[in-house]
mmCIF file of C-alpha atoms in Angstrom:
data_model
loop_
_atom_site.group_PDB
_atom_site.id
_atom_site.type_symbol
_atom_site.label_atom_id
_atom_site.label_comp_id
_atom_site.label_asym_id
_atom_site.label_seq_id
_atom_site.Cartn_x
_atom_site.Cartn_y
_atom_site.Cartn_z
ATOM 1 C CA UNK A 105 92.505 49.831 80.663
ATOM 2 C CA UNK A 106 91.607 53.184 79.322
ATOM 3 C CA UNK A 107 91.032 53.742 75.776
ATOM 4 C CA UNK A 108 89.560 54.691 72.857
ATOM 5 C CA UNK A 109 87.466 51.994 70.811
ATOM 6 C CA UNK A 110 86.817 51.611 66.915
ATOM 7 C CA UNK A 111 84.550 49.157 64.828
ATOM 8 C CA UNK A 112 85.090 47.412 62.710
ATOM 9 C CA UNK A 113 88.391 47.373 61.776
ATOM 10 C CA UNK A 114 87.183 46.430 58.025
ATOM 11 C CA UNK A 115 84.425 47.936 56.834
ATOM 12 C CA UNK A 116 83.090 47.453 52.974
ATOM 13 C CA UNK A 117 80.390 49.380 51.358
ATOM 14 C CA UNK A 118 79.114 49.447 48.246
ATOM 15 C CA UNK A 119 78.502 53.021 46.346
ATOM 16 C CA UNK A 120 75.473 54.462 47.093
ATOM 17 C CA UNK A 121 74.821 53.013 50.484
ATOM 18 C CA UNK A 122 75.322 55.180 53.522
ATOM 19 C CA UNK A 123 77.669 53.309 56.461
ATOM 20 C CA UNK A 124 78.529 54.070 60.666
ATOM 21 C CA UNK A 125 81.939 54.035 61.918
ATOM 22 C CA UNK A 126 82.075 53.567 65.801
ATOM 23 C CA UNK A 127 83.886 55.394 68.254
ATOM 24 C CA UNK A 128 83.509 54.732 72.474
ATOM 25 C CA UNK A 129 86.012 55.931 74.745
ATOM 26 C CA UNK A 130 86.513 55.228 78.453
ATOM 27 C CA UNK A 131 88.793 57.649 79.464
ATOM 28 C CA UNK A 132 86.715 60.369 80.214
ATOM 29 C CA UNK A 133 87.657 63.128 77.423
ATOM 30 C CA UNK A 134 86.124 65.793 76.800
ATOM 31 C CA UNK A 135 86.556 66.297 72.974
ATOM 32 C CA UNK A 136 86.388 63.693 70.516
ATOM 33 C CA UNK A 137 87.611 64.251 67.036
ATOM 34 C CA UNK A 138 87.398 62.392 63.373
ATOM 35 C CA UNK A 139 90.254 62.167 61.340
ATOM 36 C CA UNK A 140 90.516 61.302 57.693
ATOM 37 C CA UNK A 141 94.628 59.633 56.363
ATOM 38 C CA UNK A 142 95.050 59.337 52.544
ATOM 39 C CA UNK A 143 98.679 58.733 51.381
ATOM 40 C CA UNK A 144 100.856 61.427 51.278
ATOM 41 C CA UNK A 145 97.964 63.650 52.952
ATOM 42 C CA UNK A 146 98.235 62.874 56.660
ATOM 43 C CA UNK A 147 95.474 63.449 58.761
ATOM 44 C CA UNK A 148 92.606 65.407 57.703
ATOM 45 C CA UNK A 149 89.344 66.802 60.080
ATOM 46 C CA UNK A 150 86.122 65.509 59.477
ATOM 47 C CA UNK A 151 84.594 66.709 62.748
ATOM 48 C CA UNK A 152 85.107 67.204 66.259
ATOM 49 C CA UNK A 153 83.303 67.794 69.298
ATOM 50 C CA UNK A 154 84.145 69.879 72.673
ATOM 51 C CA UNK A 155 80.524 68.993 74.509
ATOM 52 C CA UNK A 156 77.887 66.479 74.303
ATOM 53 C CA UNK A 157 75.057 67.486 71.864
ATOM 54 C CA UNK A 158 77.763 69.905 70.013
ATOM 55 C CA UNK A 159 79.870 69.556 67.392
ATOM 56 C CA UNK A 160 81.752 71.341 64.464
ATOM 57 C CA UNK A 161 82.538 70.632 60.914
ATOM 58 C CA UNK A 162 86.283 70.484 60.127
ATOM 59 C CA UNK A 163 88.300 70.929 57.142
ATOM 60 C CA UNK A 164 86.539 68.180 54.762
ATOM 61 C CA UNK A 165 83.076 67.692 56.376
ATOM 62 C CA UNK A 166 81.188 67.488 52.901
ATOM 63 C CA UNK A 167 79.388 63.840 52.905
ATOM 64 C CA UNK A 168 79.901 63.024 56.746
ATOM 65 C CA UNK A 169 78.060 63.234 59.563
ATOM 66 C CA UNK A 170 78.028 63.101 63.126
ATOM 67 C CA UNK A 171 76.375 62.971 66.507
ATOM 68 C CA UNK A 172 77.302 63.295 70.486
ATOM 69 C CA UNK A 173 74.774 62.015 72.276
ATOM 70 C CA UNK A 174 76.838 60.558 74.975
ATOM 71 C CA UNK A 175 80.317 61.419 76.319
ATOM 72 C CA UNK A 176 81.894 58.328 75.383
ATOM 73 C CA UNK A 177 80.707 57.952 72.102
ATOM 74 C CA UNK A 178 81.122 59.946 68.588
ATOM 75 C CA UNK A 179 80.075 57.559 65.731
ATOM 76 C CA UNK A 180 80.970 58.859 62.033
ATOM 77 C CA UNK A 181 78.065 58.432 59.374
ATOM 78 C CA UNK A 182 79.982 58.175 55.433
ATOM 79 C CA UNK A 183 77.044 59.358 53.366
ATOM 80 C CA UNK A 184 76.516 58.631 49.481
ATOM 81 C CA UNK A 185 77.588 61.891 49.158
ATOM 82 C CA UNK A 186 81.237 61.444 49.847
ATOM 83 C CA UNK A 187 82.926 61.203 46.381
ATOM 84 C CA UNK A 188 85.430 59.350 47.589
ATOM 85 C CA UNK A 189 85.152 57.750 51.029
ATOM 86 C CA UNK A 190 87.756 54.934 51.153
ATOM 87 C CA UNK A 191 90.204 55.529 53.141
ATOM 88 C CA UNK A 192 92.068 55.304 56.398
ATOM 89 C CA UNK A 193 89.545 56.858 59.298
ATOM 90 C CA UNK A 194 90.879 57.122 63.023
ATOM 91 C CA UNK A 195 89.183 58.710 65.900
ATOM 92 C CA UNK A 196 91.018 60.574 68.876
ATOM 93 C CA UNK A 197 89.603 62.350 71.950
ATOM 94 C CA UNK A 198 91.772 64.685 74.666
ATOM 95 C CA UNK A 199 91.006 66.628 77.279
ATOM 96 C CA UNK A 200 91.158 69.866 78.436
ATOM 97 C CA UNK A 201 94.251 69.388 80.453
ATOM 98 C CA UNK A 202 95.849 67.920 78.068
ATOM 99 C CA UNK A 203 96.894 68.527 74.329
ATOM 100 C CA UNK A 204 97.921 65.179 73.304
ATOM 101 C CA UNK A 205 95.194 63.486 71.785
ATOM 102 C CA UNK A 206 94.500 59.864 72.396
ATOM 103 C CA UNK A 207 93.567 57.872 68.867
ATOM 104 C CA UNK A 208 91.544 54.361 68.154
ATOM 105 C CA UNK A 209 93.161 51.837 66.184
ATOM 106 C CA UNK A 210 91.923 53.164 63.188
ATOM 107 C CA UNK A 211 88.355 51.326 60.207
ATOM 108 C CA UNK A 212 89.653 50.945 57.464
ATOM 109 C CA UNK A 213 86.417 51.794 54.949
ATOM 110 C CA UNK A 214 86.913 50.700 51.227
ATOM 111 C CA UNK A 215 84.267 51.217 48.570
ATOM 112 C CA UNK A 216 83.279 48.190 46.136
ATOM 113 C CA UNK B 182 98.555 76.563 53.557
ATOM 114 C CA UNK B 183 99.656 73.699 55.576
ATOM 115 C CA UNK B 184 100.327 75.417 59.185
ATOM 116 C CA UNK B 185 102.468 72.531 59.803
ATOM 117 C CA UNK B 186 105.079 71.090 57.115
ATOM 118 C CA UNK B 187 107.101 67.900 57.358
ATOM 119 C CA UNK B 188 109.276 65.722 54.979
ATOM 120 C CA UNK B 189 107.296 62.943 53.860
ATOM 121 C CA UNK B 190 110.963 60.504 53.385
ATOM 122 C CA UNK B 191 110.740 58.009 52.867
ATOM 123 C CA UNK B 192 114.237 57.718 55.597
ATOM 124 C CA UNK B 193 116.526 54.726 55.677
ATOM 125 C CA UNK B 194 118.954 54.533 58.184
ATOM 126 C CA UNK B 195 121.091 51.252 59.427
ATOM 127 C CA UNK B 196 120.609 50.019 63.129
ATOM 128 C CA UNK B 197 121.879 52.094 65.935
ATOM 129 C CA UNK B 198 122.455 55.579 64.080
ATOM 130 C CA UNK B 199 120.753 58.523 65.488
ATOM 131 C CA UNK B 200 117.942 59.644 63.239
ATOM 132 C CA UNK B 201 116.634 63.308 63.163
ATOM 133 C CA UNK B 202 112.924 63.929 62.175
ATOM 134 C CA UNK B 203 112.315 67.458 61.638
ATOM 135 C CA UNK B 204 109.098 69.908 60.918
ATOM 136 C CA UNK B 205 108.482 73.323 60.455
ATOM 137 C CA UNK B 206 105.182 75.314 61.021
ATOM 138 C CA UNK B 207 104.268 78.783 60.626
ATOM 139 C CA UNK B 208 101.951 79.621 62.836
ATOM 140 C CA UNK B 209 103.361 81.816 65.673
ATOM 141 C CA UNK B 210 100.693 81.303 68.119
ATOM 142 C CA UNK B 211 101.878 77.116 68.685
ATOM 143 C CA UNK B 212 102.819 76.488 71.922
ATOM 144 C CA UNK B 213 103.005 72.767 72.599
ATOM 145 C CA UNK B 214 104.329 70.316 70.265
ATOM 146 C CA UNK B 215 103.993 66.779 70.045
ATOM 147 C CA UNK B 216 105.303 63.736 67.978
ATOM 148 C CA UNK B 217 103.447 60.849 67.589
ATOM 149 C CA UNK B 218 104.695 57.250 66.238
ATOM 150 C CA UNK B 219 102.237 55.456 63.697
ATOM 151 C CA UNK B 220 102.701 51.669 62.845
ATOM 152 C CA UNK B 221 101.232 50.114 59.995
ATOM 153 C CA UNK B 222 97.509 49.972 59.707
ATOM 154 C CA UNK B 223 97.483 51.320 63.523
ATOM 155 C CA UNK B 224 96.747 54.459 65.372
ATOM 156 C CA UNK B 225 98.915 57.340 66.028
ATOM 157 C CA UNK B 226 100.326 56.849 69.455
ATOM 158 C CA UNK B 227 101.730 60.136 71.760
ATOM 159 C CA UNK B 228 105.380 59.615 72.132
ATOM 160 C CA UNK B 229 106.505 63.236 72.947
ATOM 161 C CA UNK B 230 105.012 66.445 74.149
ATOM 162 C CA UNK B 231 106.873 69.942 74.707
ATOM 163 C CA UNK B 232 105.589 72.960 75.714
ATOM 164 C CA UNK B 233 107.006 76.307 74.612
ATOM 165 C CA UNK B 234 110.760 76.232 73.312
ATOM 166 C CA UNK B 235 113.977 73.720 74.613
ATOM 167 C CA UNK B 236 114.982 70.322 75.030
ATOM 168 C CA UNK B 237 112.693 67.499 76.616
ATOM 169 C CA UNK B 238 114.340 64.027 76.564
ATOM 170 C CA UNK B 239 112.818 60.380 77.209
ATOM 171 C CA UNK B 240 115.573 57.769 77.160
ATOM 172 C CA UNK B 241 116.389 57.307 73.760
ATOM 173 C CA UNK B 242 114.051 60.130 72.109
ATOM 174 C CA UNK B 243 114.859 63.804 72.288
ATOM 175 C CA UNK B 244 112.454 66.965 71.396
ATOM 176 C CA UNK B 245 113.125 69.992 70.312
ATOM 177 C CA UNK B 246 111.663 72.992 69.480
ATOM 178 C CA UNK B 247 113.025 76.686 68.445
ATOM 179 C CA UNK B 248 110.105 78.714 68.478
ATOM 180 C CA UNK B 249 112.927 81.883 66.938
ATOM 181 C CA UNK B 250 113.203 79.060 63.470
ATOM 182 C CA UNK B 251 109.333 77.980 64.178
ATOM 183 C CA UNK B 252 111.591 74.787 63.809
ATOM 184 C CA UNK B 253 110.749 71.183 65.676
ATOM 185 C CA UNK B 254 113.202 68.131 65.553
ATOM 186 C CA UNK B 255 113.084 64.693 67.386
ATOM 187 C CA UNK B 256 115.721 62.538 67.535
ATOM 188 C CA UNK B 257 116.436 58.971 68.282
ATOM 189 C CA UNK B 258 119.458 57.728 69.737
ATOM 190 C CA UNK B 259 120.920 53.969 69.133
ATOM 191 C CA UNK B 260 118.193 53.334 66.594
ATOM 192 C CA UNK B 261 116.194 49.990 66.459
ATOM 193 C CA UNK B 262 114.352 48.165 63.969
ATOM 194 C CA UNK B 263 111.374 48.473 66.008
ATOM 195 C CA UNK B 264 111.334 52.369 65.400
ATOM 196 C CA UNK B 265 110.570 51.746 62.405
ATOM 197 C CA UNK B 266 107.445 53.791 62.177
ATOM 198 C CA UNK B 267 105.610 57.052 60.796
ATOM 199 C CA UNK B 268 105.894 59.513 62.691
ATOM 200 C CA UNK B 269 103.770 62.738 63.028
ATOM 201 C CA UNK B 270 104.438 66.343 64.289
ATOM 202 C CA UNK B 271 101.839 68.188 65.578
ATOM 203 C CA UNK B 272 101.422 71.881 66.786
ATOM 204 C CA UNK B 273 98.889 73.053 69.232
ATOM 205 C CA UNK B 274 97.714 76.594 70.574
ATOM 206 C CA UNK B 275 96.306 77.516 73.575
ATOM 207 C CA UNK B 276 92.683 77.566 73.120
ATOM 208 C CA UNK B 277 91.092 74.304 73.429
ATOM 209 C CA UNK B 278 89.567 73.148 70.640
ATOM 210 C CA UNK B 279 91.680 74.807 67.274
ATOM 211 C CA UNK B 280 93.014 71.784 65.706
ATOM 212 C CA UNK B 281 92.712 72.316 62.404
ATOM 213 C CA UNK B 282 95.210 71.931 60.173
ATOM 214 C CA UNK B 283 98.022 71.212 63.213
ATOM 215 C CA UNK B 284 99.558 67.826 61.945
ATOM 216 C CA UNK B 285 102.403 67.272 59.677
ATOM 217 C CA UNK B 286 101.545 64.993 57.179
ATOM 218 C CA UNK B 287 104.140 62.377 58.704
ATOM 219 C CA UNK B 288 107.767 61.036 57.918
ATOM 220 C CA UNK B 289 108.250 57.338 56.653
ATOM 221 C CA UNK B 290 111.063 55.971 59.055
ATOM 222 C CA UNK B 291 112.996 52.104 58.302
ATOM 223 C CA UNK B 292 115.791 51.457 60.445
ATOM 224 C CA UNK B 293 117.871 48.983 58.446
ATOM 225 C CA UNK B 294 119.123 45.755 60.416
#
């Protein structure tokens, strides 16, 4: 089946330490996308990419990074520098045809 | 600004009324629409998409959109527990690749046995 993969589900980090969120999807998208959910603030853009090797910030990009190396996968790199990284973080991909977007299952990062 | 605005709820209704989830956005360039359902600690999942204005049903889930209102409504007919959900509205445009800023930030929905 078709889909989009995230690991781990868990994830804990302590401060300071910089930590990968996966993302692999099978379904042959195009664009792949990072999305940040707090309570109360829905989903929030870290990053997204249209093209392999390309990629633009979003709305809260300060203290995460990215990289498209390969069409099927987008990992998400929380830095130190995100104040305030725990949360909720899903990752979605769509294609060109098609503007619903297809999302993971969702890491769940807290910080100890 | 928020392009897209929803009532967080949280909405309690009892088994088998019909619920109405509504949004509003304010961007006039939107033309598809979607709603997506969101269970606890999961992923959004696509349950509806609508292009441009009108109706678009899918058995017991109806869209709507009046583009005149910038005004976006699903409803769910002969509620069940297992709707009980988030769900998300979410405006697109035409270009691929604008996403910013497009989803609502979701409505809390229990359906009551």
């Amino acid at each position: 089946d078709g889909g989009i993969t995230q690991s781990p589900k868990y994830l804990f980090r302590k401060e300071g330490q910089n930590v990968t969120l996966s993302c692999e999807q099978n379904l042959n998208h195009d664009a792949m996308y990072w999305y940040r959910q707090d309570p109360g603030q829905g989903l929030r853009l870290i990053y997204y990419s249209q093209i392999v090797n390309d990629f633009q910030k979003g709305d809260i990009a300060e203290g995460y990074s990215v990289s498209r190396e390969k069409k099927e996968s987008f990992p998400l790199t929380v830095t130190s520098a995100q104040k305030n990284p725990t949360a909720f973080y899903l990752c979605a991909s769509r294609d060109r045809a098609n503007y619903g977007y297809t999302f993971g299952s969702g890491t769940r990062l807290t910080v100890v | 600004q928020k392009e897209v605005e929803q009532d967080p709820g949280p909405l309690s209704v009892p088994e088998g009324a019909i619920v109405s989830l509504n949004c509003t956005y304010s961007n006039s360039a939107f033309q598809y629409f979607m709603w997506y359902r969101q269970y606890s600690r999961k992923g959004p999942e696509l349950l509806m998409y609508t292009y441009s204005s009108g109706n678009k049903e899918d058995g017991r889930f109806t869209a709507q959109v009046d583009k005149s209102s910038k005004y976006i409504s699903l409803f769910i007919r002969d509620s069940q527990p297992s709707d009980s959900a988030t769900y998300l509205c979410h405006g697109a445009i035409s270009n691929f690749g604008n996403e910013k800023l497009t989803f609502g930030t979701g409505t809390r929905l229990t359906i009551i046995p």
